[in-house]
């Protein structure tokens, strides 16, 4: 009996109305699917514990949290810490840095990846194309520690970048890239591009590959040149992919990253390098101001979700692909 | 995956592919790609060169593609210090354990969620997908680790990263491509879901699991923040990347303050400098990835593309 019931269901699947009726959860179904339930339980329990239970800790942001006291003994202070955050010059500066670096990474990252994908697509020798791709993906797999080490070496006063600039007579004395705040955002943006540009092209190349070749043939017959084809066939062809990836990235707008800024930052550029994550770490772990740090973290999550929903809604309005 | 080839085959026949303009474009494009390759590879080559060059000599600068005074001193210094050796073992252990656990559990769940008649499919999927955009944050996370007694405990490297929603969706999407009839016929033969998962699904998922295993392994191998946050007071639990991070920050400070650099890290070996040690550790930390990478490359492009397919 049971086997037949299971075997029959994929057939029902085809009809959306019947599928909905299947949703009724009865003991018979639970018993029938108990193995699937057992398979889900370990990770479900895990994710609840590691991802959802800690949300309880958000209560700290509304208290003057003292670790020695029990939950009932904490002093509730409402939005005090949030008010402090938005009037605190430190936090506002950190917010500015986060948004600036995030925008730079977003724009740089998208533009360079799309351009590289278009150019790679124009390479006709498959071996050469594969070779370039293989090499350009490589930095994605290295840790930020290694990458920032390489960046720091290359940008040192006697590093390769300064040496090149000097030899080309573009500058007459080495630029201290990592000691001046005004360069920091650019350095972070460039490091991201170096590490991820190849990797980010994978998805665009796949999207380009799935464009109907007949469109290119039609464009040829219409006398389109290479650039016109890129502009009128390839780019519109990958537009849905671009929109989806943009939506996903916008949800992470306050995650400019932590590692690069933490590893490349130093006392001289601190006003430009600190992000919300570093702020949280500094107040929370180093100074044990748990309540303030938690408030900063909550702010970040709330903004992320709001931005994601907003971007998704906008995409829907524009009639584009969307995530949710 | 016949896509790229077929597009290229057609582009060869494009009428406009002869004449001066395509020649100029192709030449410029090739030059651009060569520059890209150089910009990507050169820093590694240079790091390898520095790691094989005598430390005192490196300070003179002007090292490009070949060591001037070849030496293995830097590597000896790295492996003589028990710290790095131990950190290497910890890194290997956490990477292997994380990858195996992660792959097994994620695939098991992915199989359950791929059964279209599974009654809890939607709610469970939602619970996992939400975690892609949502986390409690650093401080509540830290308190959780504390409450679970994971501070200064090896398992803090393994437990908090047992699944990623992205990997789950990739594997589930891949399982959808396995013909339903295989599962059905096994059911008719009396196999339960566990058996089907173990005997049929897991072996058939090899390509996608290779991809995910690579992602997980690289993530575990490369992470340092957990060591920094949770085990920094326990030297035996330090990982390779965290040791590298410490070396990096100490030598960066030495860089910005030249008067200090003469004293740092040269306790016994005169030839070894912080910069050459750092180069050697960088090479040691990237070798496992450079070794695995070429074998995995053919899989991850497929894997990533499977993941980008929407439900």
Tab-separated table of C-alpha atoms in Angstrom, chain A residues 3 6-7 9-10 13 19 22-25 29-30 33 35-40 42-44 46-55 57-58 60 65 116 119-124 126 128-130 132-139 141-143 145-146 148-150 152-154 158 160 163 167 178 194 197 199 202-203 206 208-209 213 216-217 220 226-227 229-230 244 248 251-252 255 258-259 262-265 277 280-281 284-285 290 293-294 301 304-305 308 321-323, chain B residues 3-8 10-12 14-15 17 21-22 25-26 29-30 32-34 36-37 39-44 46-47 59 62 64 105-106 108-109 111-112 115-122 124 126-128 130-146 148 150 159-163 180 184 187-188 190 192-195 197 214-215 218 222 224-225 228-229 241 244-245 248 252 255 278 282 285-286 289-290 293 297 300-301 304-305 308 310:
chain	number	residue	atom	x	y	z
A	3	UNK	CA	4.856	1.918	-1.873
A	6	UNK	CA	4.607	7.039	-2.815
A	7	UNK	CA	4.950	5.928	-6.370
A	9	UNK	CA	2.658	11.032	-5.912
A	10	UNK	CA	5.086	12.291	-8.565
A	13	UNK	CA	2.846	16.542	-8.840
A	19	UNK	CA	-0.239	19.206	-5.087
A	22	UNK	CA	-1.105	16.839	-0.691
A	23	UNK	CA	0.093	19.410	1.818
A	24	UNK	CA	-2.252	18.111	4.487
A	25	UNK	CA	-0.050	16.553	7.099
A	29	UNK	CA	2.053	10.589	5.918
A	30	UNK	CA	4.409	11.335	8.791
A	33	UNK	CA	7.933	9.658	5.506
A	35	UNK	CA	12.943	8.253	7.225
A	36	UNK	CA	12.941	11.605	5.436
A	37	UNK	CA	12.132	13.268	8.743
A	38	UNK	CA	14.992	11.467	10.481
A	39	UNK	CA	17.295	12.642	7.722
A	40	UNK	CA	16.253	16.248	8.224
A	42	UNK	CA	20.040	16.491	12.717
A	43	UNK	CA	20.702	19.535	10.574
A	44	UNK	CA	17.391	21.138	11.447
A	46	UNK	CA	21.678	22.151	14.326
A	47	UNK	CA	20.548	25.189	12.352
A	48	UNK	CA	17.972	26.133	14.973
A	49	UNK	CA	20.652	25.997	17.645
A	50	UNK	CA	23.387	27.793	15.724
A	51	UNK	CA	21.395	30.289	13.669
A	52	UNK	CA	18.111	30.939	15.452
A	53	UNK	CA	18.777	30.445	19.156
A	54	UNK	CA	21.471	33.174	19.247
A	55	UNK	CA	18.861	35.691	18.088
A	57	UNK	CA	20.971	37.392	22.377
A	58	UNK	CA	19.525	40.431	20.631
A	60	UNK	CA	21.288	42.425	25.051
A	65	UNK	CA	24.018	43.878	29.783
A	116	UNK	CA	36.020	40.342	-18.506
A	119	UNK	CA	36.228	39.810	-23.523
A	120	UNK	CA	36.747	36.144	-22.619
A	121	UNK	CA	33.768	35.315	-24.788
A	122	UNK	CA	35.555	36.891	-27.742
A	123	UNK	CA	38.562	34.591	-27.400
A	124	UNK	CA	38.242	31.960	-30.068
A	126	UNK	CA	39.468	27.309	-26.548
A	128	UNK	CA	43.839	29.896	-24.450
A	129	UNK	CA	40.414	30.787	-23.101
A	130	UNK	CA	40.536	27.903	-20.608
A	132	UNK	CA	43.118	32.438	-18.855
A	133	UNK	CA	40.039	31.334	-16.945
A	134	UNK	CA	41.929	28.798	-14.852
A	135	UNK	CA	44.490	31.394	-13.869
A	136	UNK	CA	41.978	34.125	-13.178
A	137	UNK	CA	39.920	31.911	-10.819
A	138	UNK	CA	42.911	30.971	-8.762
A	139	UNK	CA	43.086	33.915	-6.321
A	141	UNK	CA	40.723	30.127	-3.473
A	142	UNK	CA	43.404	31.836	-1.467
A	143	UNK	CA	42.660	33.230	1.948
A	145	UNK	CA	45.480	36.546	4.776
A	146	UNK	CA	47.552	35.443	1.819
A	148	UNK	CA	46.501	40.914	1.891
A	149	UNK	CA	50.070	39.725	2.415
A	150	UNK	CA	50.592	39.897	-1.341
A	152	UNK	CA	50.961	44.673	1.278
A	153	UNK	CA	54.169	43.427	-0.347
A	154	UNK	CA	53.208	44.791	-3.760
A	158	UNK	CA	59.863	49.323	-2.464
A	160	UNK	CA	56.457	46.242	-7.468
A	163	UNK	CA	58.773	50.435	-8.770
A	167	UNK	CA	60.157	53.440	-13.921
A	178	UNK	CA	48.757	51.784	2.891
A	194	UNK	CA	42.107	41.051	-8.065
A	197	UNK	CA	37.096	39.053	-10.880
A	199	UNK	CA	35.470	33.849	-10.249
A	202	UNK	CA	31.878	32.119	-14.336
A	203	UNK	CA	28.220	32.841	-13.944
A	206	UNK	CA	27.412	30.455	-18.411
A	208	UNK	CA	26.337	34.081	-22.324
A	209	UNK	CA	26.696	30.454	-23.404
A	213	UNK	CA	23.081	31.448	-31.289
A	216	UNK	CA	23.897	36.320	-33.258
A	217	UNK	CA	23.247	34.981	-36.728
A	220	UNK	CA	25.140	39.248	-38.472
A	226	UNK	CA	31.125	43.063	-32.796
A	227	UNK	CA	30.329	45.925	-30.449
A	229	UNK	CA	26.309	42.488	-30.961
A	230	UNK	CA	27.801	42.799	-27.480
A	244	UNK	CA	19.591	38.529	-9.772
A	248	UNK	CA	21.708	39.277	-3.901
A	251	UNK	CA	21.195	42.407	0.529
A	252	UNK	CA	24.820	42.389	1.643
A	255	UNK	CA	28.901	43.649	4.575
A	258	UNK	CA	35.822	42.489	7.703
A	259	UNK	CA	38.941	40.599	6.837
A	262	UNK	CA	41.114	44.375	9.486
A	263	UNK	CA	44.230	42.939	7.865
A	264	UNK	CA	45.216	45.926	5.745
A	265	UNK	CA	44.143	48.595	8.197
A	277	UNK	CA	32.085	44.542	11.732
A	280	UNK	CA	31.340	45.436	16.679
A	281	UNK	CA	34.490	43.443	17.337
A	284	UNK	CA	32.077	43.856	21.863
A	285	UNK	CA	35.067	41.606	22.299
A	290	UNK	CA	28.249	43.785	24.560
A	293	UNK	CA	28.104	45.927	19.820
A	294	UNK	CA	24.920	43.856	19.604
A	301	UNK	CA	20.992	42.648	9.828
A	304	UNK	CA	20.403	43.898	4.978
A	305	UNK	CA	16.958	42.372	5.000
A	308	UNK	CA	17.055	42.799	-0.011
A	321	UNK	CA	13.885	38.268	-12.606
A	322	UNK	CA	13.764	38.195	-8.877
A	323	UNK	CA	15.064	36.159	-6.066
B	3	UNK	CA	27.072	25.854	-24.765
B	4	UNK	CA	30.423	27.685	-24.926
B	5	UNK	CA	31.796	25.454	-27.668
B	6	UNK	CA	28.788	25.866	-29.917
B	7	UNK	CA	28.794	29.646	-29.513
B	8	UNK	CA	32.445	29.736	-30.396
B	10	UNK	CA	29.408	29.831	-34.761
B	11	UNK	CA	31.438	32.919	-34.024
B	12	UNK	CA	34.171	31.493	-36.249
B	14	UNK	CA	30.664	35.098	-38.495
B	15	UNK	CA	31.021	37.154	-41.679
B	17	UNK	CA	35.508	38.178	-38.475
B	21	UNK	CA	39.117	45.776	-37.108
B	22	UNK	CA	38.876	42.177	-35.801
B	25	UNK	CA	40.494	43.869	-31.426
B	26	UNK	CA	41.904	40.365	-31.090
B	29	UNK	CA	42.237	41.464	-26.291
B	30	UNK	CA	45.156	39.039	-26.233
B	32	UNK	CA	44.848	42.446	-22.130
B	33	UNK	CA	44.571	38.752	-21.238
B	34	UNK	CA	48.351	38.418	-21.031
B	36	UNK	CA	45.681	39.789	-16.613
B	37	UNK	CA	47.606	36.519	-16.392
B	39	UNK	CA	49.027	40.471	-12.754
B	40	UNK	CA	47.430	37.353	-11.305
B	41	UNK	CA	50.430	35.053	-11.323
B	42	UNK	CA	53.344	37.375	-10.728
B	43	UNK	CA	52.698	38.018	-7.018
B	44	UNK	CA	52.767	34.258	-6.346
B	46	UNK	CA	57.535	36.601	-6.480
B	47	UNK	CA	56.439	35.230	-3.118
B	59	UNK	CA	66.088	43.264	1.895
B	62	UNK	CA	65.272	43.834	-6.917
B	64	UNK	CA	61.802	39.348	-9.591
B	105	UNK	CA	24.905	15.806	6.422
B	106	UNK	CA	24.191	18.367	3.715
B	108	UNK	CA	21.366	13.724	3.406
B	109	UNK	CA	19.204	16.775	4.009
B	111	UNK	CA	17.999	14.289	-0.542
B	112	UNK	CA	15.111	14.628	1.898
B	115	UNK	CA	11.563	14.444	-2.446
B	116	UNK	CA	8.751	16.508	-3.873
B	117	UNK	CA	6.138	14.748	-1.794
B	118	UNK	CA	7.954	15.317	1.492
B	119	UNK	CA	5.434	17.151	3.662
B	120	UNK	CA	7.910	19.384	5.497
B	121	UNK	CA	9.859	20.255	2.357
B	122	UNK	CA	8.848	23.917	2.103
B	124	UNK	CA	12.477	23.217	6.229
B	126	UNK	CA	12.699	28.224	4.243
B	127	UNK	CA	14.370	27.760	7.612
B	128	UNK	CA	17.678	27.132	5.840
B	130	UNK	CA	16.676	32.482	5.582
B	131	UNK	CA	20.055	31.875	7.169
B	132	UNK	CA	21.682	33.137	3.972
B	133	UNK	CA	20.582	36.659	4.833
B	134	UNK	CA	20.212	36.493	8.502
B	135	UNK	CA	22.511	35.884	11.363
B	136	UNK	CA	22.442	36.842	14.960
B	137	UNK	CA	25.789	38.555	14.746
B	138	UNK	CA	29.151	38.355	16.371
B	139	UNK	CA	28.313	38.969	20.016
B	140	UNK	CA	25.322	36.612	20.375
B	141	UNK	CA	27.329	34.066	18.396
B	142	UNK	CA	30.235	34.424	20.772
B	143	UNK	CA	27.982	33.898	23.779
B	144	UNK	CA	26.519	30.801	22.154
B	145	UNK	CA	29.995	29.310	21.747
B	146	UNK	CA	30.683	30.162	25.335
B	148	UNK	CA	28.227	25.426	24.480
B	150	UNK	CA	33.315	25.585	22.642
B	159	UNK	CA	30.525	22.631	14.564
B	160	UNK	CA	29.545	26.198	13.631
B	161	UNK	CA	30.122	25.572	9.926
B	162	UNK	CA	28.398	22.253	9.329
B	163	UNK	CA	26.117	23.484	6.563
B	180	UNK	CA	12.954	9.918	-10.427
B	184	UNK	CA	10.907	4.715	-7.530
B	187	UNK	CA	11.231	1.870	-3.493
B	188	UNK	CA	9.360	-0.876	-5.261
B	190	UNK	CA	11.602	-2.318	-0.805
B	192	UNK	CA	13.925	2.758	2.463
B	193	UNK	CA	15.041	6.367	2.076
B	194	UNK	CA	18.261	5.782	4.007
B	195	UNK	CA	19.229	2.962	1.718
B	197	UNK	CA	20.347	7.872	-0.167
B	214	UNK	CA	36.259	21.901	-2.609
B	215	UNK	CA	34.292	24.940	-1.397
B	218	UNK	CA	38.914	25.765	1.018
B	222	UNK	CA	41.425	29.469	4.832
B	224	UNK	CA	41.392	32.294	10.671
B	225	UNK	CA	38.739	34.394	12.342
B	228	UNK	CA	41.408	34.501	16.435
B	229	UNK	CA	38.100	34.808	18.252
B	241	UNK	CA	46.218	30.789	8.634
B	244	UNK	CA	50.271	33.475	9.131
B	245	UNK	CA	48.044	36.345	10.159
B	248	UNK	CA	51.759	39.240	8.679
B	252	UNK	CA	53.654	44.867	8.552
B	255	UNK	CA	57.639	47.548	7.636
B	278	UNK	CA	56.216	35.232	5.899
B	282	UNK	CA	52.426	31.882	2.622
B	285	UNK	CA	49.540	27.769	3.390
B	286	UNK	CA	48.681	27.925	-0.295
B	289	UNK	CA	44.999	24.618	-2.562
B	290	UNK	CA	47.338	24.817	-5.521
B	293	UNK	CA	42.749	23.111	-7.561
B	297	UNK	CA	38.466	22.875	-11.658
B	300	UNK	CA	33.280	23.628	-9.956
B	301	UNK	CA	32.167	25.410	-13.077
B	304	UNK	CA	28.312	26.684	-9.735
B	305	UNK	CA	26.080	26.719	-12.787
B	308	UNK	CA	22.527	29.334	-10.215
B	310	UNK	CA	16.358	28.866	-9.807
